[in-house]
Short mmCIF file of C-alpha atoms in Angstrom, two decimals:
data_model
loop_
_atom_site.label_atom_id
_atom_site.label_comp_id
_atom_site.label_asym_id
_atom_site.label_seq_id
_atom_site.Cartn_x
_atom_site.Cartn_y
_atom_site.Cartn_z
CA MET A 1 -39.12 -4.88 0.67
CA SER A 2 -36.40 -2.42 1.10
CA LYS A 3 -33.44 -3.42 3.18
CA LYS A 4 -29.97 -1.98 3.32
CA GLU A 5 -26.84 -3.41 4.91
CA VAL A 6 -24.67 -0.53 6.12
CA ILE A 7 -21.19 -0.47 7.62
CA ASP A 8 -20.92 3.11 8.76
CA PRO A 9 -18.23 4.11 9.35
CA VAL A 10 -16.00 1.39 7.97
CA THR A 11 -13.77 -0.14 10.62
CA ARG A 12 -10.01 -0.23 10.19
CA VAL A 13 -9.85 0.95 6.57
CA GLU A 14 -8.62 4.35 5.38
CA GLY A 15 -11.16 5.37 2.76
CA HIS A 16 -14.68 6.34 1.76
CA GLY A 17 -16.50 3.75 -0.29
CA LYS A 18 -19.45 1.44 -0.70
CA ILE A 19 -19.97 -2.21 -1.62
CA THR A 20 -23.01 -3.22 -3.64
CA ILE A 21 -23.86 -6.92 -3.96
CA HIS A 22 -26.28 -7.96 -6.69
CA LEU A 23 -28.40 -11.07 -6.09
CA ASP A 24 -30.12 -13.20 -8.73
CA ASP A 25 -33.72 -14.43 -8.47
CA GLU A 26 -32.68 -17.30 -6.19
CA GLY A 27 -30.86 -14.96 -3.82
CA SER A 28 -27.37 -16.05 -4.85
CA VAL A 29 -24.61 -13.57 -5.57
CA GLU A 30 -24.56 -12.47 -9.20
CA ASP A 31 -22.03 -9.64 -8.99
CA ALA A 32 -20.41 -7.26 -6.49
CA GLN A 33 -18.93 -3.81 -6.90
CA PHE A 34 -16.61 -1.79 -4.71
CA HIS A 35 -17.43 1.89 -5.23
CA VAL A 36 -15.24 4.81 -4.23
CA THR A 37 -17.54 7.77 -3.84
CA GLU A 38 -15.23 10.69 -3.08
CA PHE A 39 -14.25 13.11 -5.85
CA ARG A 40 -10.56 13.43 -6.80
CA GLY A 41 -9.06 16.90 -6.94
CA PHE A 42 -5.31 17.26 -6.40
CA GLU A 43 -4.43 16.73 -10.05
CA GLU A 44 -6.50 19.78 -10.91
CA PHE A 45 -5.58 22.27 -8.24
CA VAL A 46 -1.80 21.76 -8.51
CA GLU A 47 -2.00 23.15 -12.03
CA GLY A 48 -0.37 26.58 -12.18
CA ARG A 49 1.74 25.99 -9.09
CA PRO A 50 5.58 25.89 -9.29
CA ILE A 51 7.11 22.43 -9.64
CA TRP A 52 9.24 23.10 -6.53
CA GLU A 53 6.05 23.16 -4.41
CA MET A 54 4.89 19.69 -5.47
CA PRO A 55 6.70 17.69 -2.75
CA GLU A 56 5.06 19.77 -0.02
CA ILE A 57 1.61 20.13 -1.60
CA THR A 58 1.08 16.53 -2.66
CA ALA A 59 2.30 15.18 0.68
CA ARG A 60 -0.95 16.64 2.05
CA ILE A 61 -2.92 14.11 0.03
CA CYS A 62 -2.42 11.68 2.91
CA GLY A 63 -1.51 11.69 6.58
CA ILE A 64 -0.56 7.99 6.54
CA CYS A 65 1.98 8.00 3.70
CA PRO A 66 2.94 11.66 3.11
CA VAL A 67 6.61 10.69 2.72
CA SER A 68 5.80 8.51 -0.29
CA HIS A 69 4.00 11.35 -2.07
CA GLN A 70 6.74 13.81 -1.16
CA LEU A 71 9.45 11.54 -2.55
CA ALA A 72 7.54 10.64 -5.73
CA ALA A 73 6.96 14.34 -6.42
CA ALA A 74 10.61 15.17 -5.71
CA LYS A 75 11.75 12.39 -8.06
CA ALA A 76 9.45 13.71 -10.79
CA ALA A 77 10.86 17.22 -10.27
CA ASP A 78 14.40 15.80 -10.50
CA ASP A 79 13.44 14.08 -13.74
CA VAL A 80 11.87 17.05 -15.49
CA MET A 81 14.77 19.35 -14.52
CA ASP A 82 17.53 16.78 -15.20
CA ALA A 83 18.80 16.99 -11.62
CA ASP A 84 21.46 14.40 -10.77
CA VAL A 85 20.71 13.87 -7.09
CA PRO A 86 23.84 13.42 -4.91
CA GLU A 87 24.49 9.94 -3.51
CA SER A 88 24.09 11.17 0.08
CA ALA A 89 20.67 12.61 -0.73
CA HIS A 90 19.66 9.38 -2.47
CA LYS A 91 20.49 7.37 0.67
CA LEU A 92 18.83 9.88 2.98
CA ARG A 93 15.64 9.77 0.92
CA GLU A 94 15.68 5.98 1.07
CA LEU A 95 16.25 6.06 4.83
CA MET A 96 13.20 8.24 5.39
CA HIS A 97 11.19 6.05 3.03
CA MET A 98 12.13 2.90 4.95
CA GLY A 99 10.85 4.58 8.12
CA GLN A 100 7.66 5.44 6.26
CA VAL A 101 7.06 1.90 4.98
CA LEU A 102 7.81 0.40 8.40
CA GLN A 103 5.45 2.64 10.35
CA SER A 104 2.66 2.27 7.77
CA HIS A 105 2.97 -1.53 7.64
CA ALA A 106 2.94 -1.64 11.44
CA LEU A 107 -0.24 0.42 11.47
CA SER A 108 -1.85 -1.85 8.88
CA PHE A 109 -0.95 -5.17 10.47
CA PHE A 110 -1.05 -4.54 14.20
CA TYR A 111 -3.74 -1.87 14.46
CA LEU A 112 -6.06 -2.65 11.55
CA SER A 113 -5.72 -6.34 10.65
CA SER A 114 -4.48 -8.19 13.76
CA PRO A 115 -7.88 -7.83 15.51
CA ASP A 116 -9.39 -10.11 12.84
CA LEU A 117 -6.47 -12.53 12.87
CA VAL A 118 -5.96 -12.74 16.64
CA LEU A 119 -9.53 -12.37 17.92
CA GLY A 120 -11.44 -13.85 14.96
CA TYR A 121 -13.72 -12.40 12.30
CA ASP A 122 -16.77 -13.24 14.41
CA ALA A 123 -15.50 -11.61 17.60
CA ASP A 124 -17.62 -8.92 19.26
CA PRO A 125 -17.10 -5.70 17.22
CA ALA A 126 -16.70 -3.79 20.49
CA ASP A 127 -13.58 -5.85 21.22
CA ARG A 128 -12.29 -6.35 17.67
CA ASN A 129 -9.74 -3.53 17.71
CA ILE A 130 -6.23 -2.81 18.95
CA GLU A 131 -7.49 -2.53 22.55
CA GLY A 132 -8.94 -6.02 22.22
CA VAL A 133 -5.59 -7.29 20.94
CA LEU A 134 -3.88 -5.59 23.88
CA ALA A 135 -6.17 -7.47 26.27
CA GLU A 136 -5.72 -10.81 24.47
CA ASN A 137 -2.02 -10.59 23.63
CA PRO A 138 -0.37 -7.59 25.33
CA GLN A 139 3.10 -8.39 23.97
CA LEU A 140 1.88 -8.40 20.35
CA ALA A 141 0.11 -5.06 20.72
CA GLU A 142 3.07 -3.46 22.48
CA ARG A 143 5.47 -4.64 19.80
CA GLY A 144 3.24 -3.18 17.13
CA ILE A 145 3.35 0.14 18.93
CA ASP A 146 7.16 -0.06 19.25
CA LEU A 147 7.65 -0.84 15.55
CA ARG A 148 5.40 1.97 14.39
CA SER A 149 7.00 4.41 16.83
CA PHE A 150 10.48 3.53 15.56
CA GLY A 151 9.48 4.17 11.95
CA GLN A 152 8.03 7.52 12.93
CA ASN A 153 11.18 8.39 14.88
CA VAL A 154 13.29 7.78 11.75
CA ILE A 155 11.07 10.21 9.84
CA ALA A 156 11.21 12.83 12.60
CA ALA A 157 15.01 12.58 12.93
CA LEU A 158 15.31 13.63 9.29
CA GLY A 159 12.33 15.91 8.75
CA GLU A 160 11.62 17.23 12.29
CA LYS A 161 8.02 15.93 12.21
CA LYS A 162 6.54 12.43 12.24
CA VAL A 163 3.77 13.47 9.85
CA HIS A 164 4.30 15.81 6.87
CA PRO A 165 8.05 16.24 7.42
CA ASP A 166 10.00 18.95 5.61
CA PHE A 167 12.78 17.05 3.91
CA ALA A 168 12.75 16.07 0.22
CA VAL A 169 13.22 18.89 -2.29
CA ALA A 170 13.84 19.02 -6.01
CA GLY A 171 17.50 18.12 -6.45
CA GLY A 172 17.94 16.32 -3.13
CA VAL A 173 17.06 16.84 0.53
CA SER A 174 17.22 19.72 2.97
CA ASN A 175 19.72 18.27 5.48
CA THR A 176 21.81 15.31 6.61
CA LEU A 177 21.16 13.18 9.69
CA ASP A 178 22.68 14.20 13.01
CA ARG A 179 25.14 11.47 14.02
CA GLU A 180 23.92 11.35 17.61
CA ASP A 181 20.36 10.87 16.37
CA GLY A 182 21.57 8.07 14.14
CA GLU A 183 23.28 6.31 17.04
CA ASP A 184 20.11 6.60 19.12
CA LEU A 185 18.05 5.11 16.29
CA LEU A 186 20.50 2.22 15.87
CA GLU A 187 20.21 1.41 19.56
CA GLU A 188 16.40 1.63 19.44
CA SER A 189 16.33 -0.72 16.43
CA GLN A 190 18.20 -3.62 18.04
CA PRO A 191 15.25 -5.77 19.25
CA LEU A 192 12.92 -4.98 16.35
CA ALA A 193 13.96 -7.66 13.86
CA GLY A 194 13.30 -10.26 16.55
CA TYR A 195 9.88 -8.76 17.21
CA VAL A 196 8.94 -9.05 13.54
CA ARG A 197 10.19 -12.62 13.16
CA GLU A 198 8.24 -13.75 16.23
CA THR A 199 5.13 -12.09 14.78
CA ILE A 200 5.68 -13.92 11.47
CA ASP A 201 5.81 -17.21 13.40
CA LEU A 202 2.57 -16.30 15.17
CA LEU A 203 0.87 -15.47 11.87
CA LYS A 204 1.95 -18.77 10.34
CA ASP A 205 0.38 -20.58 13.32
CA ILE A 206 -2.84 -18.60 12.81
CA PHE A 207 -2.92 -19.54 9.13
CA GLU A 208 -2.36 -23.22 10.07
CA GLU A 209 -5.51 -23.15 12.20
CA MET A 210 -7.62 -21.07 9.79
CA ASP A 211 -10.38 -22.85 7.86
CA ASP A 212 -9.87 -23.17 4.11
CA ASP A 213 -12.79 -20.92 3.15
CA THR A 214 -11.38 -18.03 5.16
CA LEU A 215 -7.77 -18.65 4.10
CA ASP A 216 -8.65 -18.93 0.41
CA TYR A 217 -11.39 -16.34 0.06
CA ALA A 218 -10.69 -13.59 -2.46
CA THR A 219 -8.09 -15.82 -4.15
CA TYR A 220 -7.71 -15.45 -7.91
CA PRO A 221 -4.96 -15.20 -10.55
CA THR A 222 -3.63 -11.77 -11.58
CA GLY A 223 -0.41 -10.14 -12.66
CA TYR A 224 1.95 -8.59 -10.09
CA MET A 225 3.92 -5.35 -10.36
CA GLY A 226 6.69 -3.67 -8.40
CA LEU A 227 10.05 -1.94 -8.59
CA VAL A 228 13.21 -4.04 -8.76
CA THR A 229 16.94 -3.36 -8.62
CA GLU A 230 19.19 -4.00 -11.62
CA GLU A 231 19.74 -7.49 -10.20
CA GLY A 232 16.00 -8.09 -9.74
CA GLY A 233 16.04 -7.53 -5.98
CA LEU A 234 13.35 -5.97 -3.77
CA GLU A 235 13.40 -2.18 -4.09
CA HIS A 236 11.16 0.53 -2.66
CA TYR A 237 12.84 3.83 -3.55
CA ASP A 238 14.36 3.64 -7.03
CA GLY A 239 14.33 0.92 -9.69
CA ASP A 240 12.74 -0.41 -12.85
CA ILE A 241 9.07 -1.39 -13.08
CA ARG A 242 8.67 -5.16 -13.40
CA LEU A 243 5.37 -6.86 -14.26
CA VAL A 244 4.99 -10.64 -14.00
CA ASP A 245 2.02 -12.78 -14.94
CA GLU A 246 -0.09 -15.12 -12.81
CA SER A 247 2.60 -17.82 -13.16
CA GLY A 248 5.45 -15.52 -12.15
CA ASP A 249 6.81 -15.22 -15.72
CA GLN A 250 8.10 -11.76 -16.59
CA LEU A 251 5.89 -9.73 -18.91
CA GLU A 252 7.71 -6.39 -18.76
CA GLU A 253 10.67 -4.66 -17.14
CA ILE A 254 10.90 -1.00 -18.08
CA ASP A 255 12.36 2.30 -16.95
CA ASP A 256 9.90 3.90 -14.55
CA GLY A 257 9.39 6.90 -16.84
CA ALA A 258 7.92 4.63 -19.52
CA TYR A 259 4.95 3.44 -17.46
CA ARG A 260 2.45 4.67 -20.06
CA ASP A 261 3.87 2.15 -22.53
CA ILE A 262 2.37 -0.72 -20.54
CA ILE A 263 -0.39 0.75 -18.35
CA ALA A 264 -3.72 2.21 -19.44
CA GLU A 265 -6.61 3.44 -17.28
CA ARG A 266 -10.38 3.09 -17.59
CA SER A 267 -13.17 4.82 -15.67
CA LYS A 268 -16.54 3.41 -14.63
CA GLU A 269 -19.59 5.49 -13.85
CA TRP A 270 -20.12 3.98 -10.40
CA SER A 271 -16.71 4.89 -8.94
CA TYR A 272 -14.38 7.89 -8.87
CA LEU A 273 -11.46 5.49 -8.63
CA LYS A 274 -9.93 4.58 -12.00
CA PHE A 275 -9.13 1.04 -13.17
CA PRO A 276 -5.55 0.63 -14.47
CA TYR A 277 -4.70 -2.46 -16.55
CA TYR A 278 -1.89 -3.99 -18.60
CA LYS A 279 -2.36 -2.74 -22.16
CA ASP A 280 -1.22 -5.83 -24.02
CA ARG A 281 -3.84 -8.03 -22.34
CA GLY A 282 -6.74 -5.59 -22.43
CA PHE A 283 -9.01 -4.52 -19.61
CA GLU A 284 -10.62 -7.85 -18.67
CA ASP A 285 -7.44 -9.96 -18.70
CA GLY A 286 -4.95 -7.23 -17.82
CA GLN A 287 -5.68 -6.83 -14.11
CA TYR A 288 -2.65 -6.85 -11.84
CA ARG A 289 -1.87 -6.26 -8.18
CA VAL A 290 0.68 -4.12 -6.35
CA GLY A 291 1.86 -3.88 -2.75
CA PRO A 292 3.70 -6.30 -0.45
CA LEU A 293 2.35 -9.54 -1.94
CA ALA A 294 2.94 -8.34 -5.50
CA ARG A 295 6.45 -7.11 -4.75
CA LEU A 296 7.54 -10.41 -3.21
CA ASN A 297 6.00 -12.31 -6.12
CA ALA A 298 7.80 -10.14 -8.69
CA VAL A 299 11.36 -10.08 -7.33
CA ASP A 300 14.23 -12.54 -7.74
CA ASP A 301 15.71 -11.82 -4.33
CA VAL A 302 15.38 -9.90 -1.07
CA ARG A 303 18.71 -8.35 -0.21
CA THR A 304 18.88 -8.23 3.60
CA PRO A 305 19.77 -11.54 5.30
CA GLN A 306 16.88 -12.13 7.72
CA ALA A 307 14.21 -10.91 5.30
CA HIS A 308 15.80 -13.08 2.61
CA GLU A 309 15.37 -16.17 4.81
CA GLU A 310 11.71 -15.35 5.45
CA TRP A 311 11.09 -14.60 1.76
CA VAL A 312 12.53 -17.98 0.71
CA GLU A 313 10.21 -19.76 3.14
CA PHE A 314 7.29 -17.60 1.99
CA MET A 315 7.83 -18.47 -1.67
CA ASP A 316 8.41 -22.15 -0.89
CA ALA A 317 4.95 -22.20 0.71
CA ALA A 318 3.29 -21.12 -2.56
CA GLU A 319 1.28 -23.77 -4.37
CA GLY A 320 2.74 -22.54 -7.66
CA ALA A 321 5.40 -20.04 -8.66
CA VAL A 322 3.56 -17.17 -6.93
CA HIS A 323 1.12 -16.62 -4.07
CA GLU A 324 -2.48 -15.86 -5.08
CA ARG A 325 -4.09 -15.77 -1.62
CA SER A 326 -5.08 -12.22 -0.70
CA THR A 327 -4.77 -13.16 2.98
CA TYR A 328 -1.03 -13.59 2.41
CA TYR A 329 -0.70 -9.83 1.96
CA HIS A 330 -0.39 -9.84 5.77
CA TRP A 331 2.51 -12.31 5.69
CA ALA A 332 4.25 -10.37 2.92
CA ARG A 333 3.75 -7.10 4.84
CA LEU A 334 5.58 -8.53 7.86
CA ILE A 335 8.50 -9.72 5.71
CA GLU A 336 8.79 -6.20 4.30
CA MET A 337 8.80 -4.82 7.83
CA LEU A 338 11.75 -7.05 8.60
CA TYR A 339 13.48 -5.82 5.43
CA CYS A 340 12.86 -2.20 6.47
CA VAL A 341 14.41 -2.72 9.91
CA GLU A 342 17.51 -4.32 8.40
CA ARG A 343 17.84 -1.75 5.62
CA ILE A 344 17.46 1.14 8.11
CA GLN A 345 20.27 -0.36 10.16
CA GLU A 346 22.48 -0.63 7.04
CA LEU A 347 21.86 2.99 6.13
CA LEU A 348 22.44 4.21 9.68
CA GLU A 349 25.88 2.59 9.54
CA ASP A 350 26.72 4.42 6.28
CA ASP A 351 28.75 7.64 6.68
CA ASP A 352 27.02 9.14 3.63
CA VAL A 353 23.84 9.83 5.64
CA TYR A 354 25.81 11.99 8.08
CA ASP A 355 28.13 13.81 5.69
CA GLY A 356 28.10 14.83 2.06
CA ILE A 357 26.25 17.03 -0.41
CA THR A 358 22.51 17.12 0.26
CA ASN A 359 21.16 18.87 -2.86
CA ILE A 360 22.04 20.61 -6.10
CA PRO A 361 20.52 23.71 -7.75
CA THR A 362 17.68 23.07 -10.19
CA LYS A 363 16.65 25.07 -13.24
CA PRO A 364 13.27 24.68 -14.93
CA LYS A 365 12.72 23.82 -18.56
CA ALA A 366 9.56 22.87 -20.40
CA GLY A 367 8.93 19.15 -20.38
CA THR A 368 7.48 16.17 -18.52
CA GLY A 369 8.93 14.36 -15.53
CA VAL A 370 7.92 11.10 -13.86
CA GLY A 371 8.66 9.93 -10.32
CA VAL A 372 7.89 6.34 -9.29
CA ILE A 373 8.30 4.88 -5.82
CA GLU A 374 7.01 1.85 -3.94
CA ALA A 375 4.66 3.30 -1.35
CA PRO A 376 3.65 0.92 1.47
CA ARG A 377 0.52 -0.06 -0.45
CA GLY A 378 2.24 -0.41 -3.83
CA THR A 379 3.57 1.43 -6.85
CA LEU A 380 3.01 5.20 -6.69
CA ILE A 381 3.41 7.31 -9.85
CA HIS A 382 3.61 11.11 -10.07
CA GLU A 383 3.86 12.77 -13.49
CA TYR A 384 4.09 16.52 -14.14
CA THR A 385 4.31 18.60 -17.29
CA ILE A 386 5.78 22.08 -16.71
CA ASP A 387 6.42 25.20 -18.78
CA ASP A 388 9.71 27.11 -19.16
CA GLY A 389 9.09 28.94 -15.90
CA GLY A 390 8.52 25.75 -13.92
CA LYS A 391 4.73 26.05 -13.54
CA VAL A 392 2.76 22.82 -13.63
CA GLU A 393 0.57 22.57 -16.73
CA ASN A 394 -0.67 19.04 -16.16
CA ALA A 395 -0.42 16.40 -13.44
CA ASN A 396 -1.30 12.72 -13.28
CA PHE A 397 -1.10 10.46 -10.24
CA ILE A 398 -1.59 6.70 -10.16
CA VAL A 399 -1.72 5.68 -6.52
CA ALA A 400 -1.21 2.14 -5.20
CA THR A 401 -4.86 1.70 -4.28
CA THR A 402 -5.81 2.67 -7.83
CA HIS A 403 -3.65 -0.13 -9.26
CA ASN A 404 -5.43 -2.57 -6.93
CA ASN A 405 -8.93 -1.38 -7.77
CA GLY A 406 -9.72 -4.19 -10.21
CA ALA A 407 -8.31 -6.77 -7.80
CA MET A 408 -10.31 -5.39 -4.87
CA ASN A 409 -13.48 -5.64 -6.95
CA LYS A 410 -12.65 -9.24 -7.86
CA GLY A 411 -11.95 -9.94 -4.20
CA VAL A 412 -15.24 -8.48 -3.03
CA THR A 413 -17.10 -10.57 -5.60
CA SER A 414 -15.18 -13.71 -4.60
CA ALA A 415 -15.87 -13.17 -0.89
CA ALA A 416 -19.54 -12.44 -1.55
CA GLU A 417 -19.89 -15.67 -3.56
CA THR A 418 -18.17 -17.63 -0.77
CA PHE A 419 -20.03 -16.28 2.24
CA ILE A 420 -23.38 -14.82 1.11
CA ASP A 421 -26.44 -16.89 0.24
CA GLY A 422 -29.58 -14.79 0.40
CA PRO A 423 -30.36 -11.43 2.01
CA GLU A 424 -29.55 -12.34 5.63
CA ILE A 425 -25.91 -11.56 6.42
CA PRO A 426 -24.45 -12.21 9.90
CA GLU A 427 -22.22 -9.45 11.26
CA GLY A 428 -19.10 -11.62 11.09
CA ILE A 429 -19.64 -12.02 7.35
CA LEU A 430 -19.94 -8.26 6.94
CA ASN A 431 -16.54 -7.99 8.61
CA LYS A 432 -15.10 -10.57 6.21
CA MET A 433 -16.30 -8.39 3.32
CA GLU A 434 -14.42 -5.48 4.85
CA SER A 435 -11.39 -7.65 5.45
CA VAL A 436 -11.05 -8.34 1.72
CA ILE A 437 -10.39 -4.64 1.24
CA ARG A 438 -8.27 -4.56 4.40
CA CYS A 439 -5.82 -7.11 2.93
CA TYR A 440 -4.76 -4.43 0.46
CA ASP A 441 -4.52 -1.77 3.19
CA PRO A 442 -6.14 0.74 0.82
CA CYS A 443 -5.93 4.46 1.30
CA LEU A 444 -8.95 5.78 -0.54
CA SER A 445 -8.22 9.38 0.40
CA CYS A 446 -4.91 8.91 -1.44
CA SER A 447 -6.43 7.22 -4.46
CA THR A 448 -9.12 9.83 -4.97
CA HIS A 449 -7.10 12.65 -3.38
CA ALA A 450 -10.14 13.38 -1.17
CA ILE A 451 -10.54 15.01 2.24
CA GLY A 452 -12.76 13.97 5.15
CA GLU A 453 -14.03 11.00 7.14
CA MET A 454 -14.36 7.77 5.23
CA PRO A 455 -17.45 5.61 5.81
CA LEU A 456 -18.40 2.50 3.83
CA GLU A 457 -21.86 1.18 2.99
CA LEU A 458 -22.85 -2.32 1.93
CA GLU A 459 -26.03 -2.84 -0.08
CA LEU A 460 -27.76 -5.97 -1.35
CA GLU A 461 -29.73 -5.48 -4.55
CA GLN A 462 -32.19 -7.81 -6.26
CA ASP A 463 -34.21 -6.97 -9.37
CA GLY A 464 -32.83 -3.44 -9.29
CA GLU A 465 -33.98 -2.75 -5.72
CA THR A 466 -32.21 -2.78 -2.38
CA VAL A 467 -33.49 -5.74 -0.42
CA ALA A 468 -32.79 -5.33 3.41
CA SER A 469 -31.81 -2.86 6.34
CA MET A 470 -29.09 -3.14 8.97
CA SER A 471 -26.59 -0.73 10.42
CA ARG A 472 -23.78 -0.82 12.98
#
């Protein structure tokens, strides 16, 4: 009796993967695995290329978060060549990054996740998309479009293009911001904080009405990791790596170049995506999460006033010291969007982004450099070893989705145990399985550095055989 449950292509997830659910003799869930089936390649083919090319080349890993890869590569190049980046360039890089995080979070929440939250997991798949949200709640959909467009406009004002901009270079950036463009962006930004706060209120109402099984599915204790300022505040561009445990107690806070001191990686034969873990606790107990939920769990403060207010309420709503619910990634993502809007406004009011030194000359020397940044989906690490002429001898990337691999597998297993009992799976439950992965907003083309369309399959196995057949 061969039967195969297939989701092909996956809806509203950026990545190519497969979920396999193993059933015991009674038809109950025994285990579940989230496979990533695309081969990684960028780490290999950048070898032999000049370090100065890394910001441009690695940005092509992804069309959703190219700015994050460009900045991480530029920071690594700064590090290996001991480049002291000018303050103006530092702020300009952060400004572009805030635009990047804002537009990516808007895409994730409004385009990819709000159809589940607004229309329901069991809604007709033909309607469960951004067009369905537009029909049900036109204002919400339009605000999502406005927020994403603003983030893209910030990127384009600095790098001339909304996708794959030419901006960050080793030693700084290529140009300052035109003051007239900055004034236009400030004017465009004025209603956006209000849009985000109203959306947060809507989401809280949705969570109030959500049944406990759906709200709590894929909930489990892990560690949480993210960058922090010297004062322990929320930071996306430049800071120390902080790791806290499942109770919110600090395990580590280290310089970003020392990430190998606390993080190890393991491979499994059924996935091209690696499994990072906290060394001191070992593979089984050392799983941690990154991204919006992890960042808000790890910090001591959020620095902008409106986002600070929302963060305080968010943390007060936790049953313990931290939030474990994977569904609360959506709430955390909105709070970070509010932070991005406020931080963009602060930077646009700073004269340094309009005037000042944009870059300094760089000179290669043999060595290793590390660049760490908080990409929208979590902590992104680029590491390069170069020779005396500046050619890359070795490269290693740990992408946000890679950090979350162990957690996504736990989440898939948790959701399967909650919603699946036997080989018959209603379509709405299939969507809930997808939505576990969607909480993390994974970019599987980033994490495996792959190219192409990204379908997902779901299989049920019993006694070593697939046991059913359905496709949509």
